Short mmCIF file of C-alpha atoms in Angstrom, two decimals:
data_model
loop_
_atom_site.label_atom_id
_atom_site.label_comp_id
_atom_site.label_asym_id
_atom_site.label_seq_id
_atom_site.Cartn_x
_atom_site.Cartn_y
_atom_site.Cartn_z
CA MET X 1 70.06 -3.23 10.28
CA LEU X 2 67.95 -0.85 12.31
CA LEU X 3 71.09 0.57 13.89
CA PHE X 4 72.54 1.24 10.43
CA LYS X 5 69.31 2.92 9.38
CA ILE X 6 69.39 5.15 12.45
CA LEU X 7 73.05 6.01 11.85
CA HIS X 8 72.38 6.79 8.20
CA PHE X 9 69.42 8.95 9.19
CA LEU X 10 71.49 10.86 11.75
CA ARG X 11 74.39 11.39 9.36
CA GLY X 12 72.20 11.99 6.31
CA TYR X 13 72.41 10.30 2.93
CA VAL X 14 71.53 10.90 -0.72
CA ARG X 15 69.81 8.70 -3.28
CA LEU X 16 71.68 9.06 -6.55
CA LYS X 17 71.00 8.06 -10.11
CA ALA X 18 73.86 7.19 -12.48
CA GLN X 19 73.35 6.44 -16.15
CA GLY X 20 75.38 5.88 -19.30
CA GLY X 21 78.95 4.54 -19.35
CA PHE X 22 80.06 1.45 -17.48
CA PRO X 23 78.26 0.75 -14.18
CA GLU X 24 80.65 -2.06 -13.15
CA ARG X 25 83.70 0.19 -13.56
CA PHE X 26 81.90 2.92 -11.65
CA LEU X 27 81.18 0.55 -8.75
CA ASN X 28 84.76 -0.71 -8.65
CA LEU X 29 86.22 2.79 -8.72
CA CYS X 30 83.87 3.88 -5.92
CA SER X 31 84.94 0.86 -3.95
CA ASN X 32 88.63 1.65 -4.49
CA LYS X 33 88.06 5.23 -3.38
CA LYS X 34 86.22 3.92 -0.31
CA ILE X 35 83.02 5.68 -1.23
CA PRO X 36 80.25 3.85 0.63
CA LEU X 37 77.39 2.66 -1.57
CA TRP X 38 74.35 0.72 -0.43
CA ASN X 39 70.98 -0.35 -1.80
CA VAL X 40 72.49 -0.43 -5.29
CA GLU X 41 69.86 -1.27 -7.90
CA SER X 42 70.10 -1.57 -11.64
CA ARG X 43 66.97 -0.71 -13.60
CA GLY X 44 67.32 -0.83 -17.34
CA GLY X 45 70.91 0.37 -17.36
CA ILE X 46 70.25 3.07 -14.78
CA LEU X 47 72.09 2.63 -11.52
CA LEU X 48 70.37 3.74 -8.33
CA ALA X 49 72.33 3.83 -5.08
CA ASN X 50 72.59 5.51 -1.70
CA THR X 51 75.71 7.25 -0.48
CA THR X 52 76.78 9.66 2.23
CA PRO X 53 77.02 13.42 1.53
CA ASN X 54 80.77 13.16 1.87
CA GLY X 55 80.85 10.21 -0.52
CA TYR X 56 78.80 12.11 -3.06
CA ARG X 57 81.38 14.92 -3.07
CA GLN X 58 84.08 12.39 -4.03
CA ILE X 59 81.96 10.56 -6.59
CA ARG X 60 82.71 12.97 -9.43
CA THR X 61 86.09 11.38 -10.35
CA PRO X 62 84.83 7.76 -10.59
CA ALA X 63 81.81 8.96 -12.55
CA LYS X 64 84.00 10.84 -14.98
CA LYS X 65 86.37 7.88 -15.41
CA SER X 66 83.50 5.44 -16.02
CA GLY X 67 81.63 7.83 -18.27
CA MET X 68 78.52 8.04 -16.10
CA LYS X 69 76.30 10.97 -15.37
CA VAL X 70 75.38 11.19 -11.71
CA ARG X 71 72.37 13.07 -10.35
CA ILE X 72 70.85 13.35 -6.89
CA LEU X 73 67.31 12.00 -6.70
CA LYS X 74 66.55 12.89 -3.11
CA LYS X 75 68.28 13.88 0.11
CA TYR X 76 67.40 12.08 3.32
CA GLY X 77 68.34 12.39 6.97
CA LEU X 78 68.54 14.75 9.87
CA PRO X 79 71.19 17.22 8.52
CA PHE X 80 69.09 17.92 5.40
CA PHE X 81 65.90 18.18 7.44
CA ALA X 82 67.55 20.59 9.89
CA PHE X 83 68.97 22.67 7.03
CA SER X 84 65.64 22.97 5.24
CA ASN X 85 63.88 23.94 8.51
CA ARG X 86 66.64 26.15 9.89
CA LYS X 87 64.37 29.20 9.98
CA ARG X 88 61.61 27.47 11.92
CA ILE X 89 62.53 28.31 15.52
CA GLY X 90 59.24 26.92 16.84
CA LEU X 91 59.99 23.49 15.46
CA LEU X 92 63.41 23.47 17.08
CA PHE X 93 61.88 24.64 20.34
CA GLY X 94 59.28 21.87 20.12
CA ILE X 95 61.90 19.20 19.54
CA VAL X 96 63.99 20.48 22.45
CA CYS X 97 60.89 20.55 24.68
CA PHE X 98 59.97 17.03 23.61
CA PHE X 99 63.31 15.59 24.65
CA LEU X 100 63.35 17.68 27.82
CA ILE X 101 59.90 16.47 28.87
CA ILE X 102 60.76 12.87 28.04
CA GLY X 103 63.96 13.21 30.09
CA ILE X 104 62.20 14.73 33.10
CA LEU X 105 59.16 12.45 33.07
CA SER X 106 61.22 9.28 32.70
CA GLY X 107 62.92 10.16 35.98
CA MET X 108 59.61 10.38 37.82
CA VAL X 109 57.34 7.83 39.42
CA TRP X 110 54.31 7.28 37.21
CA THR X 111 52.34 4.62 39.02
CA VAL X 112 52.38 2.87 42.38
CA SER X 113 50.84 -0.60 42.42
CA VAL X 114 50.59 -3.08 45.26
CA GLU X 115 50.81 -6.85 44.93
CA GLY X 116 50.12 -9.55 47.50
CA CYS X 117 47.57 -7.85 49.75
CA GLU X 118 44.45 -9.82 50.68
CA THR X 119 42.86 -8.43 53.82
CA VAL X 120 44.66 -5.08 53.95
CA SER X 121 43.29 -2.71 51.34
CA GLU X 122 45.51 -1.46 48.54
CA GLU X 123 44.52 2.13 49.31
CA GLU X 124 45.70 1.79 52.89
CA ILE X 125 49.15 0.74 51.68
CA THR X 126 49.36 3.38 48.94
CA ASP X 127 48.26 6.07 51.42
CA ALA X 128 50.98 4.99 53.86
CA LEU X 129 53.54 5.04 51.04
CA ALA X 130 52.32 8.44 49.84
CA SER X 131 52.85 9.89 53.31
CA LEU X 132 56.44 8.60 53.09
CA GLY X 133 56.96 10.23 49.71
CA VAL X 134 56.31 7.34 47.33
CA ARG X 135 53.56 8.61 45.06
CA PRO X 136 53.13 9.51 41.39
CA GLY X 137 55.07 12.61 40.42
CA VAL X 138 57.99 12.12 42.83
CA ILE X 139 61.53 12.00 41.44
CA ARG X 140 62.64 8.37 41.47
CA GLN X 141 66.16 9.00 42.74
CA LYS X 142 64.89 10.78 45.85
CA ILE X 143 63.22 7.64 47.15
CA ASP X 144 65.21 5.84 49.81
CA ILE X 145 63.92 2.29 49.37
CA GLU X 146 65.24 0.82 52.62
CA LYS X 147 63.98 3.71 54.73
CA THR X 148 60.59 3.63 53.02
CA GLU X 149 60.18 -0.10 53.58
CA ARG X 150 61.16 0.19 57.23
CA GLU X 151 58.90 3.13 57.99
CA ALA X 152 55.97 1.72 56.02
CA LEU X 153 56.16 -1.54 57.98
CA GLY X 154 55.99 0.52 61.17
CA LYS X 155 52.87 2.25 59.90
CA LEU X 156 51.14 -0.91 58.71
CA PRO X 157 50.95 -3.43 61.57
CA ASN X 158 49.17 -6.04 59.44
CA ILE X 159 52.03 -6.20 56.94
CA SER X 160 54.93 -8.44 57.87
CA TRP X 161 57.16 -7.94 54.80
CA MET X 162 57.42 -5.30 52.11
CA SER X 163 59.61 -4.82 49.06
CA VAL X 164 59.59 -1.65 46.97
CA ASN X 165 60.72 -2.34 43.40
CA PHE X 166 61.15 -0.10 40.40
CA GLN X 167 60.11 -1.28 36.97
CA GLY X 168 60.89 1.59 34.66
CA SER X 169 58.83 4.47 35.96
CA ALA X 170 56.42 2.22 37.85
CA VAL X 171 56.79 1.38 41.52
CA ILE X 172 55.66 -2.15 42.33
CA VAL X 173 55.24 -2.83 46.01
CA GLU X 174 55.16 -6.46 47.06
CA VAL X 175 53.72 -7.18 50.48
CA ARG X 176 53.05 -10.15 52.71
CA GLU X 177 50.43 -9.94 55.38
CA THR X 178 50.81 -11.15 58.94
CA THR X 179 49.38 -14.59 59.61
CA GLY X 180 48.24 -16.18 62.85
CA LYS X 181 46.80 -13.43 64.99
CA LEU X 182 47.17 -13.59 68.76
CA PRO X 183 44.20 -15.34 70.39
CA GLU X 184 41.68 -12.95 71.82
CA THR X 185 41.34 -12.93 75.57
CA GLN X 186 38.33 -15.01 76.49
CA ASP X 187 35.87 -13.81 79.07
CA ASP X 188 35.28 -16.77 81.34
CA THR X 189 33.11 -14.98 83.86
CA PRO X 190 30.31 -17.37 84.94
CA SER X 191 27.09 -16.36 83.23
CA ASN X 192 23.68 -17.59 82.15
CA LEU X 193 22.10 -17.27 78.74
CA VAL X 194 18.72 -15.56 79.00
CA ALA X 195 16.09 -14.58 76.45
CA ALA X 196 16.56 -11.12 75.01
CA ALA X 197 12.95 -10.96 73.76
CA ASP X 198 9.62 -12.75 73.99
CA GLY X 199 9.25 -15.53 71.47
CA GLN X 200 8.98 -19.18 70.52
CA ILE X 201 12.21 -21.17 70.28
CA VAL X 202 12.96 -22.60 66.84
CA THR X 203 16.51 -23.92 67.17
CA MET X 204 18.64 -24.52 70.23
CA GLU X 205 22.32 -25.42 70.22
CA VAL X 206 24.08 -25.51 73.56
CA PHE X 207 27.87 -25.28 73.55
CA SER X 208 28.43 -25.10 77.29
CA GLY X 209 26.12 -25.04 80.30
CA THR X 210 22.83 -26.71 81.21
CA ARG X 211 19.90 -26.63 78.79
CA GLU X 212 16.88 -25.12 80.49
CA GLN X 213 14.41 -24.83 77.59
CA GLN X 214 13.24 -27.02 74.77
CA VAL X 215 12.59 -26.33 71.08
CA SER X 216 9.06 -24.90 70.41
CA ALA X 217 8.85 -23.61 73.99
CA ALA X 218 7.51 -20.09 74.45
CA VAL X 219 9.81 -17.85 76.45
CA LEU X 220 9.47 -14.38 77.89
CA LYS X 221 12.15 -11.75 77.98
CA GLY X 222 14.60 -12.59 80.75
CA ASP X 223 13.75 -16.30 80.93
CA LEU X 224 16.70 -18.62 81.49
CA LEU X 225 17.70 -20.48 78.34
CA VAL X 226 21.05 -22.05 79.23
CA GLY X 227 22.27 -22.16 82.81
CA GLY X 228 25.84 -21.48 83.80
CA ILE X 229 25.64 -23.67 86.91
CA THR X 230 26.22 -27.39 86.46
CA GLU X 231 25.77 -29.89 89.22
CA ASN X 232 28.27 -32.70 89.64
CA LYS X 233 27.45 -36.26 90.80
CA ASP X 234 28.96 -35.65 94.23
CA GLY X 235 26.57 -32.72 94.79
CA THR X 236 29.06 -29.94 94.19
CA VAL X 237 28.43 -27.29 91.55
CA ASN X 238 30.57 -25.70 88.86
CA PHE X 239 30.14 -22.18 87.58
CA ARG X 240 30.88 -21.58 83.95
CA LYS X 241 30.02 -19.30 81.09
CA ALA X 242 26.90 -20.60 79.33
CA GLN X 243 27.24 -20.56 75.59
CA GLY X 244 24.78 -21.45 72.87
CA TYR X 245 22.92 -20.41 69.78
CA ILE X 246 19.19 -20.08 70.33
CA THR X 247 16.88 -18.72 67.66
CA ALA X 248 13.23 -17.86 68.19
CA ILE X 249 10.32 -16.31 66.35
CA THR X 250 9.74 -12.89 67.87
CA SER X 251 7.03 -10.31 67.21
CA HIS X 252 7.79 -6.68 66.47
CA ASN X 253 5.62 -3.71 65.82
CA VAL X 254 6.98 -0.69 63.99
CA THR X 255 4.94 2.47 63.61
CA THR X 256 6.03 5.40 61.49
CA THR X 257 4.15 8.66 61.26
CA LEU X 258 4.79 11.31 58.66
CA ASN X 259 3.32 14.49 60.04
CA GLU X 260 4.75 17.33 58.01
CA VAL X 261 5.77 16.82 54.47
CA SER X 262 7.11 20.37 54.36
CA GLN X 263 10.14 19.24 56.40
CA LEU X 264 11.45 17.44 53.36
CA ARG X 265 14.44 18.86 51.58
CA MET X 266 15.44 18.44 48.00
CA ILE X 267 18.62 18.94 45.95
CA SER X 268 18.43 22.44 44.57
CA ASP X 269 21.82 22.89 42.95
CA ILE X 270 24.95 20.90 42.15
CA ASP X 271 28.29 22.62 42.40
CA SER X 272 30.92 20.83 40.39
CA ARG X 273 34.56 21.67 39.88
CA CYS X 274 37.15 19.87 37.78
CA THR X 275 40.75 19.44 38.86
CA LEU X 276 43.44 18.30 36.48
CA VAL X 277 45.86 15.87 38.11
CA PHE X 278 49.23 15.68 36.42
CA PHE X 279 51.91 13.65 38.21
CA GLY X 280 50.49 14.48 41.63
CA LEU X 281 50.14 18.16 40.75
CA LYS X 282 46.54 19.34 41.11
CA ILE X 283 45.53 22.15 38.80
CA PRO X 284 42.05 23.53 39.56
CA LEU X 285 39.95 24.20 36.48
CA GLY X 286 37.25 26.20 38.19
CA PRO X 287 36.34 28.28 41.26
CA PHE X 288 37.25 26.93 44.68
CA ASN X 289 34.59 24.78 46.28
CA SER X 290 34.31 25.48 50.00
CA ASN X 291 31.68 22.84 50.72
CA LYS X 292 33.21 20.03 52.72
CA GLU X 293 30.47 17.54 51.89
CA SER X 294 31.54 16.94 48.34
CA TYR X 295 31.80 13.76 46.33
CA ASN X 296 34.84 13.00 44.26
CA GLU X 297 34.69 11.29 40.92
CA GLU X 298 38.14 10.39 39.64
CA SER X 299 38.84 9.40 36.08
CA TYR X 300 42.42 8.64 35.08
CA VAL X 301 43.96 7.84 31.73
CA THR X 302 44.67 4.12 31.44
CA LEU X 303 47.10 2.50 29.07
CA ASN X 304 47.01 -1.29 28.71
CA GLY X 305 45.12 -1.48 31.99
CA ILE X 306 47.72 0.60 33.84
CA LYS X 307 46.52 3.77 35.51
CA MET X 308 48.52 6.76 34.31
CA PRO X 309 49.23 9.69 36.64
CA VAL X 310 47.16 11.98 34.45
CA GLY X 311 43.46 12.44 35.02
CA ILE X 312 40.57 14.61 36.05
CA VAL X 313 38.93 14.73 39.48
CA LEU X 314 35.38 16.01 39.55
CA ASP X 315 34.27 17.46 42.92
CA ARG X 316 30.52 17.58 43.30
CA SER X 317 28.69 19.20 46.18
CA TYR X 318 24.93 19.18 46.53
CA LYS X 319 23.00 22.15 47.82
CA THR X 320 19.68 21.33 49.45
CA ALA X 321 16.63 23.53 49.84
CA GLN X 322 13.24 23.11 51.42
CA ALA X 323 10.98 21.15 49.15
CA SER X 324 7.83 22.75 47.95
CA ALA X 325 4.67 21.55 49.69
CA VAL X 326 3.64 18.12 48.48
CA THR X 327 -0.09 17.87 47.98
CA ASP X 328 -0.32 14.65 46.03
CA ALA X 329 -1.70 11.91 48.34
CA ASN X 330 0.15 9.12 46.59
CA THR X 331 3.47 10.90 46.97
CA ILE X 332 2.84 11.43 50.68
CA ARG X 333 2.03 7.73 51.09
CA LEU X 334 5.15 6.72 49.22
CA LEU X 335 7.30 8.98 51.36
CA ALA X 336 5.76 7.53 54.52
CA LEU X 337 6.40 3.98 53.34
CA GLU X 338 9.98 4.84 52.36
CA GLU X 339 10.64 6.17 55.85
CA HIS X 340 8.95 3.15 57.45
CA PHE X 341 11.00 0.59 55.53
CA SER X 342 14.16 2.54 56.12
CA GLU X 343 13.49 2.31 59.87
CA CYS X 344 12.72 -1.41 59.58
CA SER X 345 15.91 -2.17 57.68
CA GLN X 346 17.91 -0.59 60.51
CA LYS X 347 15.96 -2.33 63.26
CA PHE X 348 15.94 -5.80 61.67
CA GLU X 349 19.53 -5.71 60.48
CA TYR X 350 20.45 -8.98 62.25
CA MET X 351 17.05 -10.69 61.91
CA LYS X 352 15.24 -12.60 59.22
CA ILE X 353 11.67 -11.44 58.55
CA MET X 354 9.39 -14.49 58.36
CA GLU X 355 6.00 -12.77 58.20
CA SER X 356 4.97 -9.17 57.77
CA GLN X 357 1.78 -7.17 57.63
CA THR X 358 1.80 -3.48 56.88
CA THR X 359 -1.14 -1.12 57.24
CA LEU X 360 -1.31 2.48 56.13
CA ARG X 361 -3.66 5.04 57.65
CA GLN X 362 -4.14 8.56 56.42
CA SER X 363 -5.55 11.23 58.69
CA LYS X 364 -5.60 15.02 58.78
CA SER X 365 -2.42 15.20 60.79
CA GLY X 366 -0.46 12.94 58.45
CA VAL X 367 0.14 9.36 57.36
CA THR X 368 0.77 6.49 59.79
CA VAL X 369 2.34 3.23 58.68
CA THR X 370 2.10 0.31 61.05
CA GLY X 371 3.95 -2.92 60.47
CA ASP X 372 3.63 -6.22 62.37
CA TYR X 373 6.63 -8.42 61.83
CA LYS X 374 7.53 -11.92 62.89
CA CYS X 375 11.27 -12.35 62.78
CA LEU X 376 13.74 -15.12 63.37
CA GLN X 377 16.41 -13.84 65.71
CA ASN X 378 19.15 -15.00 68.03
CA ILE X 379 17.63 -14.36 71.44
CA GLY X 380 20.49 -15.62 73.58
CA GLU X 381 21.82 -12.89 75.86
CA SER X 382 24.59 -13.39 78.34
CA LYS X 383 23.83 -12.43 81.95
CA GLU X 384 26.48 -12.64 84.61
CA ILE X 385 25.83 -14.87 87.63
CA GLU X 386 26.18 -13.03 90.91
CA ILE X 387 28.01 -15.37 93.25
CA ASP X 388 28.11 -14.69 96.90
CA ALA X 389 31.58 -15.35 98.35
CA GLN X 390 30.21 -17.43 101.23
CA SER X 391 27.98 -19.56 99.04
CA ALA X 392 30.87 -20.11 96.68
CA GLN X 393 32.96 -21.46 99.57
CA GLN X 394 30.16 -23.83 100.60
CA MET W 1 119.58 -19.00 -5.28
CA ALA W 2 116.94 -20.56 -7.48
CA ARG W 3 116.70 -23.52 -5.12
CA ARG W 4 116.33 -21.21 -2.10
CA ARG W 5 113.62 -19.21 -3.91
CA ARG W 6 111.77 -22.41 -4.74
CA ARG W 7 112.01 -23.48 -1.10
CA ASN W 8 110.62 -20.09 0.06
CA GLU W 9 107.69 -20.35 -2.34
CA ALA W 10 106.98 -23.86 -1.11
CA CYS W 11 107.05 -22.58 2.48
CA LYS W 12 104.67 -19.76 1.55
CA ASN W 13 102.20 -22.24 0.11
CA GLU W 14 102.53 -24.64 2.99
CA SER W 15 102.32 -22.15 5.87
CA PRO W 16 98.54 -21.35 5.65
CA LYS W 17 97.78 -25.05 5.42
CA MET W 18 99.92 -25.74 8.47
CA ILE W 19 98.37 -22.93 10.49
CA GLY W 20 94.90 -23.98 9.36
CA SER W 21 95.44 -27.59 10.35
CA GLU W 22 96.92 -26.56 13.72
CA LEU W 23 94.00 -24.26 14.54
CA SER W 24 91.36 -26.61 13.02
CA ILE W 25 90.30 -23.91 10.55
CA PRO W 26 89.40 -24.78 6.95
CA ILE W 27 92.40 -24.19 4.67
CA SER W 28 90.34 -22.11 2.28
CA ALA W 29 89.40 -19.62 5.03
CA ALA W 30 92.71 -17.80 4.73
CA THR W 31 93.01 -17.79 0.97
CA MET W 32 89.53 -17.86 -0.53
CA ALA W 33 86.39 -15.75 -0.38
CA HIS W 34 83.90 -16.41 2.36
CA ILE W 35 80.29 -16.72 1.27
CA GLU W 36 77.29 -16.78 3.55
CA ILE W 37 73.85 -17.49 2.10
CA CYS W 38 70.51 -16.84 3.82
CA GLY W 39 67.92 -18.91 1.92
CA ASN W 40 67.66 -17.65 -1.61
CA ARG W 41 67.21 -14.04 -0.58
CA GLU W 42 70.58 -12.84 0.59
CA ALA W 43 74.23 -13.73 0.07
CA ILE W 44 77.16 -12.11 1.85
CA VAL W 45 80.49 -12.33 0.05
CA GLU W 46 83.64 -11.44 1.96
CA GLY W 47 86.87 -10.89 0.05
CA CYS W 48 85.39 -9.52 -3.16
CA ARG W 49 87.87 -7.73 -5.40
CA GLY W 50 85.46 -6.14 -7.83
CA VAL W 51 82.31 -6.33 -9.90
CA LEU W 52 82.71 -7.79 -13.36
CA GLU W 53 79.13 -7.61 -14.47
CA TYR W 54 76.10 -6.02 -12.87
CA ASP W 55 72.47 -6.28 -13.82
CA ASP W 56 69.20 -6.91 -12.00
CA THR W 57 69.31 -10.55 -13.22
CA LEU W 58 73.04 -11.26 -13.02
CA ILE W 59 75.91 -10.22 -10.76
CA LYS W 60 79.42 -11.45 -11.43
CA LEU W 61 81.98 -10.90 -8.67
CA ASP W 62 85.72 -11.30 -8.81
CA THR W 63 87.17 -12.89 -5.68
CA GLY W 64 90.68 -13.47 -6.96
CA LYS W 65 90.89 -17.24 -7.46
CA LEU W 66 87.21 -17.59 -8.35
CA ILE W 67 84.60 -15.72 -10.30
CA ILE W 68 81.21 -16.08 -8.62
CA THR W 69 78.09 -15.53 -10.71
CA PHE W 70 74.74 -14.95 -9.07
CA THR W 71 71.72 -15.25 -11.32
CA GLY W 72 68.12 -14.53 -10.42
CA SER W 73 65.69 -11.64 -10.47
CA GLU W 74 65.49 -8.23 -8.78
CA LEU W 75 69.10 -8.57 -7.70
CA CYS W 76 70.65 -5.61 -5.97
CA LEU W 77 73.75 -4.84 -3.99
CA GLY W 78 72.70 -4.18 -0.42
CA THR W 79 76.19 -3.04 0.50
CA PHE W 80 79.12 -2.73 -1.79
CA GLN W 81 82.53 -2.55 -0.19
CA LEU W 82 85.65 -4.55 -0.80
CA GLN W 83 85.49 -6.23 2.59
CA GLN W 84 81.87 -7.20 2.32
CA THR W 85 79.37 -7.31 -0.50
CA VAL W 86 75.74 -8.11 0.21
CA ILE W 87 73.58 -9.36 -2.63
CA ARG W 88 69.82 -9.28 -2.19
CA GLY W 89 66.97 -10.46 -4.36
CA ASN W 90 65.64 -13.77 -5.67
CA ILE W 91 68.79 -15.82 -6.16
CA VAL W 92 68.20 -18.71 -8.54
CA SER W 93 71.73 -20.05 -9.00
CA ILE W 94 75.33 -19.47 -7.95
CA ASP W 95 78.07 -20.41 -10.34
CA PHE W 96 81.81 -20.71 -9.61
CA SER W 97 84.41 -20.48 -12.32
CA ASN W 98 88.18 -19.93 -12.44
#
């Protein structure tokens, strides 16, 4: 029925009203003359029906024969609409542009999505595809699927299989990652495991080699923890790589001094520039930003959770200037503590802080923060055994 | 001559039946109107020869051998052509008469 409605709209139709006379005779005569009538309704002796413009021209004879008076109620459809708006060039131009844009945009790639990646990032794959010409805004027919798949696999060593599929204007890339990596080459050089720092052993797990220390024992830096030399029953010795996991409580002292507060810099100005992205085309909406250290904030139009190739990219660059002299004592202390803890977080990245004591001293020269920390750390450090060739032969 | 004419008429009457039985098609399909009804909302009549009576409560169609009367409310002719007539509305009853 929808098809009929579309056809009627394209060809145009009129709603007519016929009254008086004999409606049945009128209908039969119209039918004999092959005048199409549809949606025929009878309301209190008045006949309402739809017919084509051509049919309406022929309807005069049946109406006369059946004694009915026919009048047009309304004209519908594209021909009547076009005729009534024939002087509106802008409207015509708009309609033409609409179909032209729809035609052009439907032939372009709108989105590129990746399915099946787990360890390899989606951006890595889309970047590789973009360098090969598969990105939003590219004409779909220009993409050579086989060539793209082949070259993309060459660029992405962690991808074993790739399939580029089109779903309308969206490109869906299915990938499979490589499984079973090649075993890493093991270093079997004979070595001991020695303490990397002074401390008290908390846990000790020996995987290979001879245990030389016990749990709760205090060790100094360089002390042997696990030996790489094992003695056999017949008196001979074997050299191997000592392996183990030894944790100990170690003491650390971190001192931070903030001498000159005037060295601090603060953000003085933010330069921001918007760029309109339309199918890969970047249209700047402001002056060019020469600062390389800028932050991008992308916001794209999404439709049903699908990212459309239309959006705005906001480039922000921060200008810094020397901060005005800080005189407030609390602020200076806070800044000193912030610097101290920042240093600690870097130093104790692979340790667990068990105990800590921080002291803050303020003098004329500046603020000093001292921290005493007791940390749990892996103190095992591999140290190669130097074997003399002669002794090895013995 | 009269005998031959009678034989020809008999053949004419028999031929659709024979064809129908050979092709497993109902005999009436070739000679009578074909009616298709969708619930009580729509009826499609194929082989209509004309409208005898038309109102929003009653539509009487001539199909040659039969006169079909649709009664109901808000009845209208969705399409009106000799090949196919579509009747829409609340159909209450359909009556067949010779």
